[in-house]
CSV table of C-alpha atoms in Angstrom, one decimal:
chain,number,residue,atom,x,y,z
A,1,LYS,CA,-25.7,-42.8,-8.6
A,2,GLN,CA,-28.8,-45.6,-10.5
A,3,GLY,CA,-25.6,-44.8,-13.6
A,4,LYS,CA,-22.2,-45.5,-11.4
A,5,ARG,CA,-24.4,-49.0,-10.2
A,6,GLU,CA,-24.6,-50.0,-13.6
A,7,ASN,CA,-21.6,-49.6,-14.2
A,8,GLN,CA,-20.2,-51.3,-11.8
A,9,ALA,CA,-22.6,-54.7,-12.8
A,10,ASN,CA,-21.2,-53.9,-16.0
A,11,GLY,CA,-17.0,-54.3,-14.8
A,12,SER,CA,-15.9,-51.0,-16.3
A,13,LYS,CA,-15.2,-48.3,-14.4
A,14,VAL,CA,-16.0,-44.8,-14.8
A,15,VAL,CA,-12.5,-42.8,-15.8
A,16,CYS,CA,-11.7,-39.5,-15.4
A,17,TYR,CA,-11.5,-37.4,-18.8
A,18,ASN,CA,-8.9,-34.8,-17.2
A,19,CYS,CA,-5.9,-37.4,-15.0
A,20,ARG,CA,-7.1,-40.4,-16.4
A,21,GLY,CA,-7.8,-41.0,-12.9
A,22,GLU,CA,-10.3,-44.3,-12.1
A,23,GLY,CA,-13.5,-44.2,-10.0
A,24,HIS,CA,-13.9,-40.2,-10.4
A,25,VAL,CA,-15.2,-37.3,-13.4
A,26,ALA,CA,-13.6,-34.6,-14.6
A,27,ILE,CA,-15.7,-32.6,-12.4
A,28,GLN,CA,-14.5,-34.0,-9.5
A,29,CYS,CA,-11.3,-34.3,-10.3
A,30,LYS,CA,-8.1,-33.5,-7.6
A,31,GLU,CA,-5.9,-32.7,-10.6
A,32,PRO,CA,-5.0,-28.7,-12.1
A,33,LYS,CA,-6.7,-28.5,-16.0
A,34,ARG,CA,-4.9,-30.0,-18.4
A,35,ALA,CA,-3.5,-27.7,-21.1
A,36,ARG,CA,-4.4,-28.1,-24.4
A,37,ASN,CA,-1.2,-28.9,-26.9
A,38,SER,CA,0.4,-26.2,-28.8
A,39,GLN,CA,-1.3,-27.8,-32.3
A,40,TRP,CA,-4.7,-27.0,-31.1
A,41,TYR,CA,-4.0,-23.2,-30.8
A,42,ALA,CA,-3.0,-23.2,-33.9
A,43,ASP,CA,-6.0,-24.2,-35.8
A,44,LYS,CA,-7.9,-22.4,-33.3
A,45,ALA,CA,-5.7,-19.4,-34.2
A,46,LEU,CA,-6.4,-19.9,-38.4
A,47,LEU,CA,-9.8,-21.0,-38.2
A,48,LEU,CA,-10.3,-17.3,-36.5
A,49,ASN,CA,-8.1,-15.7,-38.6
A,50,ALA,CA,-10.3,-17.5,-42.4
A,51,GLN,CA,-13.5,-16.2,-39.8
A,52,GLU,CA,-12.1,-12.8,-39.8
A,53,LYS,CA,-11.4,-12.5,-43.4
A,54,GLY,CA,-15.3,-13.1,-44.4
A,55,GLU,CA,-14.0,-17.1,-45.4
A,56,VAL,CA,-17.5,-19.7,-45.0
A,57,LEU,CA,-16.1,-22.4,-42.5
A,58,ASP,CA,-17.6,-26.1,-42.8
A,59,ALA,CA,-20.1,-27.2,-39.6
A,60,GLU,CA,-17.1,-28.5,-38.2
A,61,ALA,CA,-14.5,-25.9,-38.3
A,62,GLU,CA,-17.6,-24.0,-36.6
A,63,ALA,CA,-18.2,-27.1,-33.8
A,64,PHE,CA,-14.5,-25.9,-33.1
A,65,LEU,CA,-14.2,-22.8,-33.2
A,66,ALA,CA,-18.2,-22.8,-31.0
A,67,ASP,CA,-15.7,-26.2,-28.6
A,68,GLU,CA,-19.0,-28.0,-29.1
A,69,LEU,CA,-16.7,-31.5,-29.2
A,70,HIS,CA,-17.1,-34.3,-27.4
A,71,GLN,CA,-14.7,-33.7,-24.3
A,72,GLU,CA,-13.5,-37.6,-25.1
A,73,GLU,CA,-13.4,-36.4,-29.2
A,74,GLY,CA,-10.8,-34.1,-27.7
A,75,ILE,CA,-9.0,-35.6,-25.1
A,76,GLU,CA,-8.4,-38.4,-27.6
A,77,SER,CA,-7.1,-35.9,-30.4
A,78,ASP,CA,-4.7,-33.9,-28.2
A,79,ASN,CA,-4.0,-38.1,-27.4
A,80,GLU,CA,-3.5,-38.9,-31.0
A,81,SER,CA,-1.7,-35.7,-31.5
A,82,LEU,CA,1.2,-36.0,-29.1
A,83,PRO,CA,3.7,-37.9,-29.3
A,84,LYS,CA,4.5,-41.3,-26.2
A,85,GLU,CA,8.5,-40.5,-25.9
A,86,ASN,CA,8.6,-36.9,-25.7
A,87,THR,CA,5.8,-36.2,-22.7
A,88,ILE,CA,6.4,-36.2,-19.2
A,89,PRO,CA,4.3,-36.1,-16.0
A,90,TYR,CA,3.9,-32.7,-14.8
A,91,SER,CA,5.5,-33.6,-11.7
A,92,LYS,CA,8.8,-34.7,-13.3
A,93,HIS,CA,9.0,-31.0,-15.7
A,94,MET,CA,8.0,-29.4,-12.4
A,95,ALA,CA,11.1,-30.7,-10.4
A,96,SER,CA,13.0,-29.3,-13.6
A,97,ASN,CA,13.5,-26.4,-12.9
A,98,ASP,CA,16.6,-25.4,-13.7
A,99,GLU,CA,16.7,-26.7,-17.1
A,100,HIS,CA,15.2,-24.9,-20.2
A,101,PRO,CA,12.3,-26.8,-22.3
A,102,SER,CA,13.9,-27.6,-25.8
A,103,GLY,CA,11.7,-26.4,-29.0
A,104,SER,CA,11.7,-30.1,-30.2
A,105,TYR,CA,8.0,-29.9,-29.5
A,106,LEU,CA,6.9,-26.2,-28.3
A,107,HIS,CA,6.1,-25.7,-32.3
A,108,ILE,CA,4.1,-22.2,-32.4
A,109,PRO,CA,3.3,-21.0,-35.3
A,110,ALA,CA,4.7,-17.9,-36.6
A,111,SER,CA,2.2,-16.3,-37.5
A,112,THR,CA,0.6,-16.5,-34.4
A,113,PHE,CA,4.0,-14.8,-32.8
A,114,LEU,CA,3.0,-11.3,-35.1
A,115,ASP,CA,-0.8,-11.4,-34.5
A,116,LEU,CA,0.1,-10.5,-31.2
A,117,ASN,CA,3.2,-8.7,-31.2
A,118,ALA,CA,0.8,-6.4,-33.8
A,119,GLN,CA,-1.8,-6.9,-31.2
A,120,ILE,CA,0.7,-5.8,-28.1
A,121,THR,CA,1.6,-3.3,-30.9
A,122,CYS,CA,-2.1,-1.3,-30.5
A,123,LEU,CA,-2.7,-1.7,-27.8
A,124,TYR,CA,0.3,0.0,-26.9
A,125,LYS,CA,-0.5,3.3,-28.4
A,126,VAL,CA,-4.1,3.2,-28.1
A,127,ASN,CA,-2.6,3.3,-24.2
A,128,GLU,CA,0.0,6.3,-25.2
A,129,GLU,CA,-3.4,7.8,-26.4
A,130,ARG,CA,-5.4,7.4,-23.5
A,131,ASN,CA,-2.2,8.4,-21.1
A,132,GLN,CA,-1.9,11.7,-22.6
A,133,THR,CA,-5.0,12.2,-22.4
A,134,LEU,CA,-5.2,11.3,-19.3
A,135,GLU,CA,-3.1,13.7,-19.0
A,136,ALA,CA,-4.5,16.9,-21.1
A,137,LYS,CA,-7.2,16.6,-19.3
A,138,THR,CA,-5.4,16.3,-15.7
A,139,GLN,CA,-4.3,19.9,-16.8
A,140,THR,CA,-6.8,21.1,-18.0
A,141,ILE,CA,-8.9,20.3,-14.1
A,142,ASN,CA,-5.4,21.6,-12.9
A,143,THR,CA,-6.0,24.6,-14.6
A,144,LEU,CA,-9.9,25.7,-13.9
A,145,THR,CA,-9.2,25.2,-9.8
A,146,THR,CA,-6.6,27.6,-10.8
A,147,GLU,CA,-8.2,29.8,-12.1
A,148,LEU,CA,-11.8,28.4,-9.9
A,149,GLU,CA,-9.4,29.9,-6.5
A,150,TRP,CA,-8.8,32.6,-8.2
A,151,TYR,CA,-11.9,34.4,-8.4
A,152,LYS,CA,-13.1,32.7,-4.8
A,153,LEU,CA,-10.5,35.4,-3.7
A,154,LYS,CA,-11.7,38.1,-5.6
A,155,VAL,CA,-15.3,37.1,-4.8
A,156,GLU,CA,-14.7,37.6,-1.3
A,157,GLN,CA,-13.2,40.9,-1.5
A,158,LEU,CA,-16.1,41.8,-3.4
A,159,ASP,CA,-18.7,41.0,-0.9
A,160,LYS,CA,-15.5,43.1,1.1
A,161,ASN,CA,-15.4,46.4,-0.8
A,162,ARG,CA,-19.4,46.1,-0.6
A,163,VAL,CA,-19.7,45.3,3.2
A,164,LYS,CA,-17.3,48.8,3.1
A,165,HIS,CA,-18.4,50.6,0.8
A,166,GLU,CA,-22.3,49.7,2.6
A,167,LEU,CA,-21.2,50.7,5.8
A,168,GLU,CA,-19.5,54.1,4.6
A,169,MET,CA,-22.5,54.4,2.9
A,170,ALA,CA,-24.5,54.6,6.7
A,171,LEU,CA,-21.8,56.6,7.4
A,172,ALA,CA,-22.0,59.1,5.4
A,173,GLU,CA,-26.5,58.7,5.9
A,174,ARG,CA,-26.3,59.0,9.7
A,175,LYS,CA,-23.0,62.0,9.8
A,176,LYS,CA,-26.4,64.1,6.8
A,177,ARG,CA,-28.5,63.2,9.4
A,178,SER,CA,-26.4,64.4,12.4
A,179,ASN,CA,-25.8,67.8,10.7
A,180,GLU,CA,-29.6,68.3,10.1
A,181,LEU,CA,-31.0,67.8,13.4
A,182,GLU,CA,-28.1,69.8,14.7
A,183,GLU,CA,-29.1,73.2,11.9
A,184,GLU,CA,-32.8,72.4,12.9
A,185,ASN,CA,-31.2,72.5,16.6
A,186,ILE,CA,-29.6,76.1,16.6
């Protein structure tokens, strides 16, 4: 609060770096976050590719990759790279849903598309392999489940046969005992 009072005393106003509105800061801004331009993403992709190849990057490039640049510097460089005549307010852009944007102010390097396509292809192959593995495991589970049911039935039949056998043995033993008693009584 003290900083705000000092700014008011100096005659300067607090400016939001997101919407360029006065009287609030970016963290209090109700506007959606401002997207970075395509050149920023292209630079970031080139630096990431260079870093993956093992090239040594200078401190500025490392800071750029780590997003350690000050927010003001990033916004100023974003605004300097965009021509003023090609910028339109977001609301006007949303109002023209029927129109397709021309590629004149949207430039994304072909290497980015190729990299994304390669990643998608790789992920598709991994997905296919996982689906095949999952299908094989499901088939194995179904086979094992069928075998388990068959063995359960076998165990049930063996238990019934064991009980039947024990009953027959008990009846035979009783008959034998009964015959012995009859012979003794004669």
